[in-house]
PDB file of C-alpha atoms and ligand atoms in Angstrom:
ATOM      1  CA  MET A  39      18.665  19.015 -57.380  1.00 81.00           C
ATOM      2  CA  GLN A  40      22.308  18.968 -57.310  1.00 89.00           C
ATOM      3  CA  ARG A  41      24.524  20.964 -54.980  1.00 92.00           C
ATOM      4  CA  ILE A  42      27.575  22.986 -55.890  1.00 96.00           C
ATOM      5  CA  LEU A  43      29.546  24.898 -53.210  1.00 97.00           C
ATOM      6  CA  ILE A  44      31.262  27.822 -54.640  1.00 97.00           C
ATOM      7  CA  VAL A  45      34.600  28.319 -52.168  1.00 98.00           C
ATOM      8  CA  GLU A  46      35.756  31.973 -53.414  1.00 97.00           C
ATOM      9  CA  ASP A  47      36.691  35.113 -51.437  1.00 96.00           C
ATOM     10  CA  GLU A  48      36.102  37.340 -54.048  1.00 95.00           C
ATOM     11  CA  HIS A  49      32.338  38.585 -53.883  1.00 95.00           C
ATOM     12  CA  ALA A  50      32.096  39.637 -57.348  1.00 94.00           C
ATOM     13  CA  ILE A  51      33.285  36.044 -58.924  1.00 94.00           C
ATOM     14  CA  ARG A  52      31.425  34.317 -56.256  1.00 96.00           C
ATOM     15  CA  GLY A  53      28.501  36.192 -57.533  1.00 95.00           C
ATOM     16  CA  LEU A  54      29.098  35.670 -61.020  1.00 95.00           C
ATOM     17  CA  LEU A  55      29.471  31.928 -60.597  1.00 96.00           C
ATOM     18  CA  ALA A  56      26.381  31.803 -58.675  1.00 95.00           C
ATOM     19  CA  PHE A  57      24.437  33.695 -61.237  1.00 94.00           C
ATOM     20  CA  LEU A  58      25.598  31.151 -64.026  1.00 94.00           C
ATOM     21  CA  LEU A  59      24.923  27.910 -62.041  1.00 94.00           C
ATOM     22  CA  ARG A  60      21.291  28.653 -60.413  1.00 91.00           C
ATOM     23  CA  PRO A  61      19.705  28.878 -63.901  1.00 89.00           C
ATOM     24  CA  ALA A  62      21.319  25.882 -65.056  1.00 89.00           C
ATOM     25  CA  GLY A  63      19.364  24.067 -62.366  1.00 87.00           C
ATOM     26  CA  TYR A  64      21.807  23.945 -59.706  1.00 90.00           C
ATOM     27  CA  GLU A  65      21.498  24.742 -55.882  1.00 91.00           C
ATOM     28  CA  VAL A  66      24.142  26.881 -54.926  1.00 94.00           C
ATOM     29  CA  LEU A  67      26.244  27.392 -51.695  1.00 94.00           C
ATOM     30  CA  GLU A  68      28.669  29.691 -50.844  1.00 96.00           C
ATOM     31  CA  ALA A  69      31.836  30.090 -48.868  1.00 96.00           C
ATOM     32  CA  ASP A  70      34.093  32.747 -48.939  1.00 96.00           C
ATOM     33  CA  SER A  71      37.319  31.423 -46.865  1.00 96.00           C
ATOM     34  CA  ALA A  72      38.813  28.069 -46.510  1.00 96.00           C
ATOM     35  CA  LEU A  73      37.686  27.399 -43.269  1.00 94.00           C
ATOM     36  CA  THR A  74      33.951  28.120 -43.997  1.00 94.00           C
ATOM     37  CA  ALA A  75      34.291  25.762 -47.276  1.00 95.00           C
ATOM     38  CA  ILE A  76      35.763  22.978 -44.726  1.00 93.00           C
ATOM     39  CA  ASP A  77      32.983  23.431 -42.359  1.00 89.00           C
ATOM     40  CA  SER A  78      30.603  23.588 -45.149  1.00 90.00           C
ATOM     41  CA  VAL A  79      31.598  20.446 -46.638  1.00 89.00           C
ATOM     42  CA  SER A  80      31.477  18.661 -43.227  1.00 83.00           C
ATOM     43  CA  GLY A  81      27.866  19.557 -42.699  1.00 78.00           C
ATOM     44  CA  GLN A  82      26.030  19.479 -45.902  1.00 78.00           C
ATOM     45  CA  ARG A  83      27.876  17.440 -48.579  1.00 83.00           C
ATOM     46  CA  PRO A  84      27.708  19.005 -51.938  1.00 92.00           C
ATOM     47  CA  ASP A  85      27.745  17.171 -55.502  1.00 93.00           C
ATOM     48  CA  LEU A  86      30.750  19.420 -56.552  1.00 96.00           C
ATOM     49  CA  VAL A  87      32.900  21.971 -55.326  1.00 97.00           C
ATOM     50  CA  LEU A  88      34.236  24.911 -57.242  1.00 98.00           C
ATOM     51  CA  LEU A  89      37.320  25.906 -55.286  1.00 98.00           C
ATOM     52  CA  ASP A  90      39.409  28.856 -55.750  1.00 96.00           C
ATOM     53  CA  ARG A  91      43.291  28.598 -55.292  1.00 94.00           C
ATOM     54  CA  MET A  92      44.167  31.633 -53.729  1.00 94.00           C
ATOM     55  CA  LEU A  93      42.030  32.058 -50.449  1.00 96.00           C
ATOM     56  CA  PRO A  94      42.689  34.525 -47.622  1.00 95.00           C
ATOM     57  CA  ASP A  95      43.278  31.992 -44.930  1.00 95.00           C
ATOM     58  CA  MET A  96      44.633  28.945 -46.883  1.00 94.00           C
ATOM     59  CA  ASP A  97      45.843  27.644 -50.100  1.00 95.00           C
ATOM     60  CA  GLY A  98      43.031  26.215 -52.031  1.00 95.00           C
ATOM     61  CA  LEU A  99      45.572  23.240 -52.732  1.00 95.00           C
ATOM     62  CA  LYS A 100      45.948  22.724 -48.968  1.00 94.00           C
ATOM     63  CA  VAL A 101      42.064  22.606 -48.462  1.00 96.00           C
ATOM     64  CA  LEU A 102      41.999  20.021 -51.279  1.00 95.00           C
ATOM     65  CA  LYS A 103      44.675  17.911 -49.721  1.00 92.00           C
ATOM     66  CA  ILE A 104      42.790  18.015 -46.449  1.00 92.00           C
ATOM     67  CA  TRP A 105      39.823  16.528 -48.397  1.00 92.00           C
ATOM     68  CA  ARG A 106      41.706  13.828 -50.094  1.00 89.00           C
ATOM     69  CA  THR A 107      43.228  12.534 -46.848  1.00 86.00           C
ATOM     70  CA  GLU A 108      39.837  12.182 -44.999  1.00 82.00           C
ATOM     71  CA  ALA A 109      37.916   9.203 -45.876  1.00 77.00           C
ATOM     72  CA  SER A 110      34.566  10.720 -45.997  1.00 78.00           C
ATOM     73  CA  THR A 111      35.661  13.389 -48.662  1.00 86.00           C
ATOM     74  CA  SER A 112      38.631  11.464 -50.634  1.00 85.00           C
ATOM     75  CA  ARG A 113      35.978  11.175 -53.685  1.00 87.00           C
ATOM     76  CA  LEU A 114      34.399  14.509 -53.302  1.00 92.00           C
ATOM     77  CA  PRO A 115      34.254  16.093 -56.936  1.00 95.00           C
ATOM     78  CA  VAL A 116      36.502  19.293 -57.081  1.00 96.00           C
ATOM     79  CA  ILE A 117      37.229  21.706 -59.776  1.00 97.00           C
ATOM     80  CA  LEU A 118      40.311  24.047 -59.211  1.00 96.00           C
ATOM     81  CA  VAL A 119      39.434  27.647 -60.390  1.00 95.00           C
ATOM     82  CA  SER A 120      42.343  29.506 -60.639  1.00 93.00           C
ATOM     83  CA  ALA A 121      44.157  32.673 -62.487  1.00 90.00           C
ATOM     84  CA  ARG A 122      47.094  30.572 -62.621  1.00 86.00           C
ATOM     85  CA  ALA A 123      47.039  29.219 -65.853  1.00 82.00           C
ATOM     86  CA  THR A 124      50.318  27.658 -66.768  1.00 88.00           C
ATOM     87  CA  GLU A 125      50.538  24.392 -67.313  1.00 88.00           C
ATOM     88  CA  ALA A 126      52.734  23.930 -64.151  1.00 90.00           C
ATOM     89  CA  ASP A 127      50.075  25.325 -62.204  1.00 90.00           C
ATOM     90  CA  ARG A 128      47.494  22.819 -63.608  1.00 88.00           C
ATOM     91  CA  VAL A 129      49.616  19.809 -63.271  1.00 89.00           C
ATOM     92  CA  GLU A 130      50.140  20.880 -59.293  1.00 91.00           C
ATOM     93  CA  GLY A 131      46.505  21.221 -58.862  1.00 91.00           C
ATOM     94  CA  LEU A 132      45.693  17.696 -60.511  1.00 89.00           C
ATOM     95  CA  GLN A 133      48.318  16.177 -58.600  1.00 87.00           C
ATOM     96  CA  ALA A 134      46.964  17.728 -55.612  1.00 89.00           C
ATOM     97  CA  GLY A 135      43.772  15.741 -56.202  1.00 90.00           C
ATOM     98  CA  ALA A 136      41.514  18.058 -58.474  1.00 94.00           C
ATOM     99  CA  ASP A 137      39.278  16.480 -60.839  1.00 93.00           C
ATOM    100  CA  ASP A 138      39.430  19.525 -63.261  1.00 93.00           C
ATOM    101  CA  TYR A 139      41.089  22.969 -63.653  1.00 94.00           C
ATOM    102  CA  ILE A 140      39.396  26.053 -64.868  1.00 94.00           C
ATOM    103  CA  THR A 141      41.145  29.123 -65.522  1.00 93.00           C
ATOM    104  CA  LYS A 142      40.122  32.729 -64.907  1.00 90.00           C
ATOM    105  CA  PRO A 143      38.582  34.247 -66.991  1.00 89.00           C
ATOM    106  CA  PHE A 144      36.549  31.295 -67.741  1.00 90.00           C
ATOM    107  CA  SER A 145      33.261  31.293 -70.311  1.00 92.00           C
ATOM    108  CA  ARG A 146      29.762  30.380 -68.927  1.00 92.00           C
ATOM    109  CA  ASP A 147      29.700  27.457 -71.703  1.00 92.00           C
ATOM    110  CA  GLU A 148      32.879  26.186 -70.395  1.00 93.00           C
ATOM    111  CA  LEU A 149      32.138  26.338 -66.773  1.00 95.00           C
ATOM    112  CA  LEU A 150      28.715  24.731 -67.353  1.00 94.00           C
ATOM    113  CA  ALA A 151      30.441  22.124 -69.599  1.00 94.00           C
ATOM    114  CA  ARG A 152      33.004  21.026 -67.114  1.00 94.00           C
ATOM    115  CA  VAL A 153      30.561  20.746 -64.184  1.00 95.00           C
ATOM    116  CA  GLN A 154      28.108  18.802 -65.932  1.00 92.00           C
ATOM    117  CA  SER A 155      31.069  16.504 -67.229  1.00 91.00           C
ATOM    118  CA  LEU A 156      32.387  15.718 -63.890  1.00 92.00           C
ATOM    119  CA  LEU A 157      29.159  15.309 -62.074  1.00 91.00           C
ATOM    120  CA  ARG A 158      28.505  12.594 -65.064  1.00 87.00           C
ATOM    121  CA  ARG A 159      31.912  11.167 -64.570  1.00 84.00           C
ATOM    122  CA  THR A 160      31.210  10.906 -60.656  1.00 81.00           C
ATOM    123  CA  GLY A 161      27.786   9.374 -61.155  1.00 67.00           C
ATOM    124  CA  ASN A 162      25.991  12.167 -59.913  1.00 51.00           C
ATOM    125  CA  GLY A 163      24.846  13.369 -63.173  1.00 45.00           C
ATOM    126  CA  SER A 164      21.097  14.096 -63.582  1.00 42.00           C
ATOM    127  CA  GLY A 165      21.278  11.788 -66.947  1.00 41.00           C
ATOM    128  CA  GLY A 166      19.561   8.924 -65.476  1.00 41.00           C
ATOM    129  CA  VAL A 167      22.836   7.300 -64.064  1.00 45.00           C
ATOM    130  CA  PRO A 168      21.422   4.599 -61.355  1.00 54.00           C
ATOM    131  CA  GLU A 169      23.052   5.210 -57.871  1.00 67.00           C
ATOM    132  CA  LEU A 170      23.167   1.817 -56.956  1.00 77.00           C
ATOM    133  CA  ARG A 171      24.917  -0.818 -59.429  1.00 81.00           C
ATOM    134  CA  GLU A 172      24.403  -4.885 -58.528  1.00 86.00           C
ATOM    135  CA  ILE A 173      26.144  -7.287 -60.557  1.00 86.00           C
ATOM    136  CA  GLY A 174      26.178 -10.718 -59.346  1.00 85.00           C
ATOM    137  CA  GLY A 175      26.041 -10.035 -55.890  1.00 88.00           C
ATOM    138  CA  LEU A 176      28.823  -7.239 -55.947  1.00 92.00           C
ATOM    139  CA  ALA A 177      26.884  -3.993 -55.226  1.00 92.00           C
ATOM    140  CA  LEU A 178      28.199  -0.251 -55.674  1.00 90.00           C
ATOM    141  CA  ASP A 179      26.427   2.862 -54.332  1.00 84.00           C
ATOM    142  CA  VAL A 180      27.480   5.835 -55.908  1.00 75.00           C
ATOM    143  CA  ARG A 181      25.887   7.876 -53.603  1.00 71.00           C
ATOM    144  CA  SER A 182      27.342   6.660 -50.193  1.00 76.00           C
ATOM    145  CA  LEU A 183      30.395   5.466 -52.039  1.00 80.00           C
ATOM    146  CA  ARG A 184      29.887   1.909 -50.562  1.00 87.00           C
ATOM    147  CA  VAL A 185      30.459  -1.517 -51.614  1.00 92.00           C
ATOM    148  CA  THR A 186      29.163  -4.642 -50.490  1.00 92.00           C
ATOM    149  CA  VAL A 187      29.586  -8.330 -51.503  1.00 91.00           C
ATOM    150  CA  ASP A 188      26.555 -10.394 -50.508  1.00 86.00           C
ATOM    151  CA  GLN A 189      25.458  -7.552 -48.159  1.00 86.00           C
ATOM    152  CA  GLN A 190      29.070  -7.719 -46.428  1.00 90.00           C
ATOM    153  CA  PRO A 191      30.963  -4.326 -46.612  1.00 92.00           C
ATOM    154  CA  LEU A 192      33.913  -4.449 -49.125  1.00 93.00           C
ATOM    155  CA  PRO A 193      36.822  -1.864 -48.259  1.00 92.00           C
ATOM    156  CA  LEU A 194      38.039  -0.426 -51.233  1.00 91.00           C
ATOM    157  CA  GLY A 195      40.758   2.328 -51.870  1.00 89.00           C
ATOM    158  CA  PRO A 196      39.683   5.457 -53.628  1.00 85.00           C
ATOM    159  CA  ILE A 197      41.034   4.231 -57.047  1.00 88.00           C
ATOM    160  CA  GLU A 198      39.661   0.863 -56.678  1.00 93.00           C
ATOM    161  CA  PHE A 199      36.343   2.285 -56.185  1.00 91.00           C
ATOM    162  CA  ARG A 200      36.875   4.518 -59.296  1.00 88.00           C
ATOM    163  CA  LEU A 201      37.804   1.131 -61.253  1.00 92.00           C
ATOM    164  CA  LEU A 202      34.762  -0.531 -60.025  1.00 93.00           C
ATOM    165  CA  ASN A 203      32.544   2.071 -60.457  1.00 88.00           C
ATOM    166  CA  MET A 204      33.709   2.535 -64.023  1.00 87.00           C
ATOM    167  CA  PHE A 205      33.429  -1.353 -64.966  1.00 91.00           C
ATOM    168  CA  MET A 206      30.001  -1.632 -63.499  1.00 88.00           C
ATOM    169  CA  SER A 207      28.596   1.086 -65.052  1.00 81.00           C
ATOM    170  CA  GLN A 208      29.814  -0.520 -68.412  1.00 82.00           C
ATOM    171  CA  PRO A 209      29.731  -4.316 -68.084  1.00 85.00           C
ATOM    172  CA  GLY A 210      30.745  -6.375 -71.042  1.00 86.00           C
ATOM    173  CA  ARG A 211      32.785  -3.473 -72.636  1.00 86.00           C
ATOM    174  CA  ALA A 212      36.593  -3.915 -73.581  1.00 91.00           C
ATOM    175  CA  LEU A 213      38.270  -1.195 -72.342  1.00 91.00           C
ATOM    176  CA  SER A 214      41.832  -0.264 -73.203  1.00 91.00           C
ATOM    177  CA  ARG A 215      44.322   1.020 -70.755  1.00 90.00           C
ATOM    178  CA  GLN A 216      44.133   4.374 -72.034  1.00 85.00           C
ATOM    179  CA  GLN A 217      40.606   4.723 -71.603  1.00 84.00           C
ATOM    180  CA  ILE A 218      40.692   3.397 -67.946  1.00 89.00           C
ATOM    181  CA  LEU A 219      43.286   6.049 -67.567  1.00 85.00           C
ATOM    182  CA  ARG A 220      40.991   8.656 -68.631  1.00 78.00           C
ATOM    183  CA  GLN A 221      38.191   7.404 -67.088  1.00 78.00           C
ATOM    184  CA  VAL A 222      39.443   6.611 -63.462  1.00 83.00           C
ATOM    185  CA  TRP A 223      42.407   9.164 -62.949  1.00 79.00           C
ATOM    186  CA  ARG A 224      40.243  11.563 -65.087  1.00 61.00           C
ATOM    187  CA  ALA A 225      42.016  14.653 -66.190  1.00 54.00           C
ATOM    188  CA  ASN A 226      45.316  13.643 -64.470  1.00 57.00           C
ATOM    189  CA  ALA A 227      46.578  11.915 -67.321  1.00 54.00           C
ATOM    190  CA  TYR A 228      50.226  11.976 -65.871  1.00 71.00           C
ATOM    191  CA  VAL A 229      49.867   8.490 -64.699  1.00 76.00           C
ATOM    192  CA  ASP A 230      51.835   5.602 -66.384  1.00 82.00           C
ATOM    193  CA  GLN A 231      49.631   2.958 -67.832  1.00 82.00           C
ATOM    194  CA  ARG A 232      51.399   0.006 -66.095  1.00 87.00           C
ATOM    195  CA  THR A 233      49.805   2.018 -62.727  1.00 89.00           C
ATOM    196  CA  VAL A 234      46.198   0.458 -64.254  1.00 92.00           C
ATOM    197  CA  ASP A 235      47.652  -2.927 -63.919  1.00 95.00           C
ATOM    198  CA  VAL A 236      48.607  -2.162 -60.369  1.00 94.00           C
ATOM    199  CA  HIS A 237      45.158  -1.048 -59.415  1.00 95.00           C
ATOM    200  CA  ILE A 238      43.463  -4.061 -61.097  1.00 97.00           C
ATOM    201  CA  ARG A 239      45.526  -6.367 -59.163  1.00 97.00           C
ATOM    202  CA  ARG A 240      44.415  -4.564 -56.088  1.00 96.00           C
ATOM    203  CA  LEU A 241      40.852  -4.631 -57.077  1.00 97.00           C
ATOM    204  CA  ARG A 242      40.999  -8.121 -57.933  1.00 97.00           C
ATOM    205  CA  ALA A 243      42.730  -9.046 -54.611  1.00 97.00           C
ATOM    206  CA  ALA A 244      40.135  -7.559 -52.720  1.00 96.00           C
ATOM    207  CA  LEU A 245      37.383  -9.291 -54.743  1.00 95.00           C
ATOM    208  CA  GLU A 246      39.163 -12.737 -54.571  1.00 95.00           C
ATOM    209  CA  PRO A 247      37.699 -13.894 -51.071  1.00 93.00           C
ATOM    210  CA  THR A 248      34.356 -14.258 -52.757  1.00 92.00           C
ATOM    211  CA  GLY A 249      35.334 -15.215 -56.174  1.00 92.00           C
ATOM    212  CA  HIS A 250      34.322 -11.991 -57.643  1.00 93.00           C
ATOM    213  CA  HIS A 251      37.836 -11.241 -58.800  1.00 94.00           C
ATOM    214  CA  ARG A 252      36.810 -13.262 -61.866  1.00 93.00           C
ATOM    215  CA  LEU A 253      34.287 -10.473 -63.184  1.00 94.00           C
ATOM    216  CA  VAL A 254      37.200  -8.238 -63.906  1.00 95.00           C
ATOM    217  CA  GLN A 255      38.515 -10.034 -66.993  1.00 95.00           C
ATOM    218  CA  THR A 256      41.524  -9.920 -68.965  1.00 95.00           C
ATOM    219  CA  VAL A 257      41.204  -8.697 -72.685  1.00 93.00           C
ATOM    220  CA  ARG A 258      44.293  -9.999 -74.197  1.00 91.00           C
ATOM    221  CA  GLY A 259      46.271  -7.247 -76.550  1.00 88.00           C
ATOM    222  CA  VAL A 260      43.608  -4.603 -75.149  1.00 89.00           C
ATOM    223  CA  GLY A 261      42.955  -4.145 -71.604  1.00 94.00           C
ATOM    224  CA  TYR A 262      40.359  -5.220 -69.287  1.00 96.00           C
ATOM    225  CA  ARG A 263      36.664  -5.959 -69.136  1.00 94.00           C
ATOM    226  CA  PHE A 264      33.916  -6.492 -66.369  1.00 93.00           C
ATOM    227  CA  ALA A 265      31.921  -9.388 -67.271  1.00 90.00           C
ATOM    228  CA  ASP A 266      28.532  -8.945 -68.216  1.00 79.00           C
ATOM    229  CA  PRO A 267      26.154 -11.141 -66.333  1.00 67.00           C
ATOM    230  CA  HIS A 268      23.541 -11.166 -68.875  1.00 64.00           C
ATOM    231  CA  SER A 269      25.763 -12.800 -71.327  1.00 61.00           C
ATOM    232  CA  ALA A 270      26.911 -16.278 -71.097  1.00 46.00           C
ATOM    233  CA  ARG A 271      30.482 -15.915 -70.431  1.00 46.00           C
ATOM    234  CA  GLY A 272      29.931 -13.408 -67.562  1.00 42.00           C
ATOM    235  CA  ALA A 273      27.667 -15.888 -65.264  1.00 45.00           C
ATOM    236  CA  ARG A 274      28.441 -15.851 -61.427  1.00 48.00           C
ATOM    237  CA  PRO A 275      32.215 -16.375 -60.992  1.00 48.00           C
ATOM    238  CA  SER A 276      32.919 -19.774 -59.684  1.00 45.00           C
ATOM    239  CA  PRO A 277      35.278 -19.440 -56.855  1.00 44.00           C
ATOM    240  CA  SER A 278      36.625 -22.945 -57.262  1.00 41.00           C
ATOM    241  CA  ARG A 279      38.647 -21.426 -60.297  1.00 42.00           C
ATOM    242  CA  SER A 280      41.457 -19.404 -59.440  1.00 40.00           C
ATOM    243  CA  ASP A 281      43.517 -18.192 -62.552  1.00 43.00           C
ATOM    244  CA  SER A 282      43.191 -14.916 -63.975  1.00 44.00           C
ATOM    245  CA  PRO A 283      40.530 -15.053 -66.451  1.00 45.00           C
ATOM    246  CA  GLU A 284      41.430 -14.275 -70.212  1.00 45.00           C
ATOM    247  CA  GLU A 285      39.561 -13.736 -73.287  1.00 45.00           C
ATOM    248  CA  THR A 286      41.823 -16.154 -75.303  1.00 43.00           C
ATOM    249  CA  PRO A 287      41.504 -15.887 -79.224  1.00 46.00           C
ATOM    250  CA  VAL A 288      41.267 -19.315 -80.719  1.00 44.00           C
ATOM    251  CA  ARG A 289      44.877 -20.404 -81.386  1.00 44.00           C
ATOM    252  CA  THR A 290      45.751 -22.788 -84.263  1.00 41.00           C
ATOM    253  CA  SER A 291      49.045 -23.551 -83.337  1.00 42.00           C
TER     254      SER A 291
HETATM  255 CA1  LIG B 254      40.765  34.463 -54.332  1.00 63.94          CA
END
């Protein structure tokens, strides 16, 4: 059962959130202050956090920033819940690292849709998403957030991890930079498309020592694709070739 931590100092709202989430099949944990929430997360890791922005002891954004700077919680799925509904408030929340933003008052349907959507995107959804992806010796564990190459741990930054997770969950599919932005940077679309290229370069560099960078293919005029190992062109990469692989259209010149 997936566990959701509700961080909310107002008893009535906390009770309402729990009342809506429990029948939908979630285990609900509650925290009525920032410090309780931080304690709770460090003890029993939830699958998702609903974080109120205005808490009595600390700004919710500050709690979020604390989680984002800690390696163990940097990818914790967090939805900010706030009565502050202006665009500037949302942008501020997303830039602080929130995965999504819900404004009060919210409807039951919106709450459940956003929770389910985020759990799906972070690979914790109950829709049969495998927790371990393995392609050509490269393995990514969604649960422990670890990547290994031929059983050796491969340290990756949070964005590179999300990129790799996105690629490995849909091998063979050509993805535009816009699609990659949406999937990896999630609701935070205030990122330039060139940022995608920067992080692709970083991911390739991390994969290069074992030749797995060749799995991250450039699709000319579109974006990128992760090689499908079950198709002919996606066989285990050969480390001897160091050029960046491209899907080159037939040239008639
Ligand atoms: Ca509050």
